[in-house]
Amino acid sequence: MVQLQILSGRQAGAKFDCSRLPVSVGRSEQSDVVLDEPGVWPCHCKIQWQPEGLVFEVEPDALASLNGAPAKRTVLRNGDLITLGSVTLRFSLSPVRQSSAAARSWLTWLALGALCLGQVAVIYWLNQ
């Protein structure tokens, strides 16, 4: 899951957890991350999955920088700083939630128990 934390601007401190890709960032209400800040376009940029990794891609005429350097299209790394207009965002990957293996373990033991009981029943039936 992608996480964007706003570091500067009116929404400073806010975090956006995006569970599906692509993620669109902009001023428009249709954007996944809405930033109503000076210098932010209606659809400023997108983060999407490509074979080389998570790619940050800026709309053709929009301006953005990644870690202080101008950027149009680049692969993101955990902790990168994205500047769009007057807003700075920190890109990160959210911690992965692991599901418990207890249910799977219990189902495995129940299946093994049922298999053993089935074998005992077959042996009993063959000896009759």
PDB file of C-alpha atoms in Angstrom:
ATOM      1  CA  MET A   1       0.000   0.000   0.000  1.00  0.00           C
ATOM      2  CA  VAL A   2       1.272   3.482  -0.890  1.00  0.00           C
ATOM      3  CA  GLN A   3       1.324   6.177   1.777  1.00  0.00           C
ATOM      4  CA  LEU A   4       1.670   9.918   1.135  1.00  0.00           C
ATOM      5  CA  GLN A   5       2.271  12.224   4.099  1.00  0.00           C
ATOM      6  CA  ILE A   6       1.830  15.963   3.633  1.00  0.00           C
ATOM      7  CA  LEU A   7       4.781  17.815   5.148  1.00  0.00           C
ATOM      8  CA  SER A   8       3.934  21.419   4.189  1.00  0.00           C
ATOM      9  CA  GLY A   9       0.853  23.434   3.278  1.00  0.00           C
ATOM     10  CA  ARG A  10      -2.589  23.812   4.830  1.00  0.00           C
ATOM     11  CA  GLN A  11      -3.017  20.048   5.223  1.00  0.00           C
ATOM     12  CA  ALA A  12       0.403  19.478   6.833  1.00  0.00           C
ATOM     13  CA  GLY A  13       0.478  16.305   8.922  1.00  0.00           C
ATOM     14  CA  ALA A  14      -2.271  14.524   6.985  1.00  0.00           C
ATOM     15  CA  LYS A  15      -1.582  11.009   5.678  1.00  0.00           C
ATOM     16  CA  PHE A  16      -3.188   9.292   2.732  1.00  0.00           C
ATOM     17  CA  ASP A  17      -3.116   5.497   2.517  1.00  0.00           C
ATOM     18  CA  CYS A  18      -3.819   4.371  -1.035  1.00  0.00           C
ATOM     19  CA  SER A  19      -4.577   0.680  -1.392  1.00  0.00           C
ATOM     20  CA  ARG A  20      -4.997   0.565  -5.179  1.00  0.00           C
ATOM     21  CA  LEU A  21      -2.998   1.819  -8.114  1.00  0.00           C
ATOM     22  CA  PRO A  22      -2.753   4.090 -10.005  1.00  0.00           C
ATOM     23  CA  VAL A  23      -2.932   6.940  -7.484  1.00  0.00           C
ATOM     24  CA  SER A  24      -3.792  10.352  -8.900  1.00  0.00           C
ATOM     25  CA  VAL A  25      -2.781  13.514  -7.042  1.00  0.00           C
ATOM     26  CA  GLY A  26      -4.243  16.941  -7.752  1.00  0.00           C
ATOM     27  CA  ARG A  27      -6.698  19.697  -6.913  1.00  0.00           C
ATOM     28  CA  SER A  28      -9.677  17.969  -8.575  1.00  0.00           C
ATOM     29  CA  GLU A  29     -12.274  16.142  -6.498  1.00  0.00           C
ATOM     30  CA  GLN A  30     -11.800  13.129  -8.803  1.00  0.00           C
ATOM     31  CA  SER A  31      -8.184  12.751  -7.622  1.00  0.00           C
ATOM     32  CA  ASP A  32      -7.357  10.021  -5.118  1.00  0.00           C
ATOM     33  CA  VAL A  33      -5.314  12.532  -3.095  1.00  0.00           C
ATOM     34  CA  VAL A  34      -6.952  15.972  -3.179  1.00  0.00           C
ATOM     35  CA  LEU A  35      -4.574  18.881  -2.538  1.00  0.00           C
ATOM     36  CA  ASP A  36      -6.280  22.284  -2.611  1.00  0.00           C
ATOM     37  CA  GLU A  37      -3.026  24.244  -2.497  1.00  0.00           C
ATOM     38  CA  PRO A  38      -1.430  26.986  -4.634  1.00  0.00           C
ATOM     39  CA  GLY A  39       0.473  25.636  -7.638  1.00  0.00           C
ATOM     40  CA  VAL A  40      -1.271  22.249  -7.676  1.00  0.00           C
ATOM     41  CA  TRP A  41      -3.038  21.400 -10.946  1.00  0.00           C
ATOM     42  CA  PRO A  42      -6.411  19.582 -11.145  1.00  0.00           C
ATOM     43  CA  CYS A  43      -4.586  16.372 -12.090  1.00  0.00           C
ATOM     44  CA  HIS A  44      -0.945  17.064 -11.249  1.00  0.00           C
ATOM     45  CA  CYS A  45       0.648  13.608 -11.213  1.00  0.00           C
ATOM     46  CA  LYS A  46       0.095   9.864 -10.928  1.00  0.00           C
ATOM     47  CA  ILE A  47       1.839   7.037  -9.152  1.00  0.00           C
ATOM     48  CA  GLN A  48       1.444   3.745 -10.972  1.00  0.00           C
ATOM     49  CA  TRP A  49       2.958   0.288 -11.123  1.00  0.00           C
ATOM     50  CA  GLN A  50       5.260  -0.387 -14.065  1.00  0.00           C
ATOM     51  CA  PRO A  51       7.684  -3.300 -14.637  1.00  0.00           C
ATOM     52  CA  GLU A  52      10.558  -1.205 -13.235  1.00  0.00           C
ATOM     53  CA  GLY A  53       8.668  -0.395 -10.012  1.00  0.00           C
ATOM     54  CA  LEU A  54       6.387   2.333  -8.680  1.00  0.00           C
ATOM     55  CA  VAL A  55       6.645   5.191 -11.164  1.00  0.00           C
ATOM     56  CA  PHE A  56       5.956   8.855 -10.397  1.00  0.00           C
ATOM     57  CA  GLU A  57       4.707  10.558 -13.563  1.00  0.00           C
ATOM     58  CA  VAL A  58       3.878  14.267 -13.829  1.00  0.00           C
ATOM     59  CA  GLU A  59       1.313  15.644 -16.289  1.00  0.00           C
ATOM     60  CA  PRO A  60       2.975  17.204 -19.373  1.00  0.00           C
ATOM     61  CA  ASP A  61       2.816  20.923 -18.415  1.00  0.00           C
ATOM     62  CA  ALA A  62       2.843  20.536 -14.616  1.00  0.00           C
ATOM     63  CA  LEU A  63       5.957  21.161 -12.544  1.00  0.00           C
ATOM     64  CA  ALA A  64       7.175  18.853  -9.796  1.00  0.00           C
ATOM     65  CA  SER A  65      10.401  17.934  -8.077  1.00  0.00           C
ATOM     66  CA  LEU A  66      11.603  14.753  -6.459  1.00  0.00           C
ATOM     67  CA  ASN A  67      14.139  15.159  -3.644  1.00  0.00           C
ATOM     68  CA  GLY A  68      14.824  18.725  -4.819  1.00  0.00           C
ATOM     69  CA  ALA A  69      15.490  17.886  -8.479  1.00  0.00           C
ATOM     70  CA  PRO A  70      12.966  18.544 -11.296  1.00  0.00           C
ATOM     71  CA  ALA A  71      11.150  15.366 -12.290  1.00  0.00           C
ATOM     72  CA  LYS A  72       8.770  14.293 -15.045  1.00  0.00           C
ATOM     73  CA  ARG A  73       8.914  10.492 -14.771  1.00  0.00           C
ATOM     74  CA  THR A  74      10.968   8.523 -12.293  1.00  0.00           C
ATOM     75  CA  VAL A  75      10.915   5.400 -10.131  1.00  0.00           C
ATOM     76  CA  LEU A  76      10.038   6.134  -6.502  1.00  0.00           C
ATOM     77  CA  ARG A  77      11.931   4.876  -3.467  1.00  0.00           C
ATOM     78  CA  ASN A  78      10.758   4.695   0.108  1.00  0.00           C
ATOM     79  CA  GLY A  79      11.162   8.108   1.799  1.00  0.00           C
ATOM     80  CA  ASP A  80      11.317  10.220  -1.391  1.00  0.00           C
ATOM     81  CA  LEU A  81      10.160  13.845  -1.049  1.00  0.00           C
ATOM     82  CA  ILE A  82       7.769  15.056  -3.745  1.00  0.00           C
ATOM     83  CA  THR A  83       7.116  18.784  -4.219  1.00  0.00           C
ATOM     84  CA  LEU A  84       4.014  19.863  -6.153  1.00  0.00           C
ATOM     85  CA  GLY A  85       3.522  23.632  -6.187  1.00  0.00           C
ATOM     86  CA  SER A  86       3.699  24.768  -2.562  1.00  0.00           C
ATOM     87  CA  VAL A  87       3.154  21.291  -1.100  1.00  0.00           C
ATOM     88  CA  THR A  88       5.785  18.753  -0.065  1.00  0.00           C
ATOM     89  CA  LEU A  89       4.807  15.092   0.314  1.00  0.00           C
ATOM     90  CA  ARG A  90       6.766  12.136   1.654  1.00  0.00           C
ATOM     91  CA  PHE A  91       6.270   8.913  -0.291  1.00  0.00           C
ATOM     92  CA  SER A  92       6.500   5.668   1.634  1.00  0.00           C
ATOM     93  CA  LEU A  93       5.252   2.124   1.540  1.00  0.00           C
ATOM     94  CA  SER A  94       2.810   1.325   4.316  1.00  0.00           C
ATOM     95  CA  PRO A  95       3.652  -1.500   6.689  1.00  0.00           C
ATOM     96  CA  VAL A  96       2.344  -4.845   5.499  1.00  0.00           C
ATOM     97  CA  ARG A  97      -0.398  -6.345   7.604  1.00  0.00           C
ATOM     98  CA  GLN A  98       0.113 -10.056   8.113  1.00  0.00           C
ATOM     99  CA  SER A  99      -2.814 -12.304   8.750  1.00  0.00           C
ATOM    100  CA  SER A 100      -2.692 -14.858  11.508  1.00  0.00           C
ATOM    101  CA  ALA A 101      -1.759 -18.411  10.542  1.00  0.00           C
ATOM    102  CA  ALA A 102      -3.827 -19.862  13.418  1.00  0.00           C
ATOM    103  CA  ALA A 103      -6.932 -20.540  11.293  1.00  0.00           C
ATOM    104  CA  ARG A 104      -4.881 -22.238   8.577  1.00  0.00           C
ATOM    105  CA  SER A 105      -3.083 -24.337  11.186  1.00  0.00           C
ATOM    106  CA  TRP A 106      -6.351 -25.488  12.773  1.00  0.00           C
ATOM    107  CA  LEU A 107      -7.816 -26.388   9.383  1.00  0.00           C
ATOM    108  CA  THR A 108      -4.702 -28.404   8.543  1.00  0.00           C
ATOM    109  CA  TRP A 109      -4.932 -30.378  11.806  1.00  0.00           C
ATOM    110  CA  LEU A 110      -8.659 -30.988  11.304  1.00  0.00           C
ATOM    111  CA  ALA A 111      -8.011 -32.285   7.778  1.00  0.00           C
ATOM    112  CA  LEU A 112      -5.254 -34.620   9.051  1.00  0.00           C
ATOM    113  CA  GLY A 113      -7.574 -35.887  11.809  1.00  0.00           C
ATOM    114  CA  ALA A 114     -10.369 -36.525   9.301  1.00  0.00           C
ATOM    115  CA  LEU A 115      -7.912 -38.360   7.034  1.00  0.00           C
ATOM    116  CA  CYS A 116      -6.750 -40.599   9.897  1.00  0.00           C
ATOM    117  CA  LEU A 117     -10.335 -41.367  10.939  1.00  0.00           C
ATOM    118  CA  GLY A 118     -11.158 -42.191   7.318  1.00  0.00           C
ATOM    119  CA  GLN A 119      -8.233 -44.626   7.134  1.00  0.00           C
ATOM    120  CA  VAL A 120      -9.307 -46.316  10.378  1.00  0.00           C
ATOM    121  CA  ALA A 121     -12.851 -46.653   8.995  1.00  0.00           C
ATOM    122  CA  VAL A 122     -11.570 -48.205   5.733  1.00  0.00           C
ATOM    123  CA  ILE A 123      -9.355 -50.694   7.629  1.00  0.00           C
ATOM    124  CA  TYR A 124     -12.283 -51.626   9.899  1.00  0.00           C
ATOM    125  CA  TRP A 125     -14.563 -52.094   6.850  1.00  0.00           C
ATOM    126  CA  LEU A 126     -11.949 -54.269   5.045  1.00  0.00           C
ATOM    127  CA  ASN A 127     -11.551 -56.539   8.085  1.00  0.00           C
ATOM    128  CA  GLN A 128     -15.276 -57.307   8.226  1.00  0.00           C
TER     129      GLN A 128
END
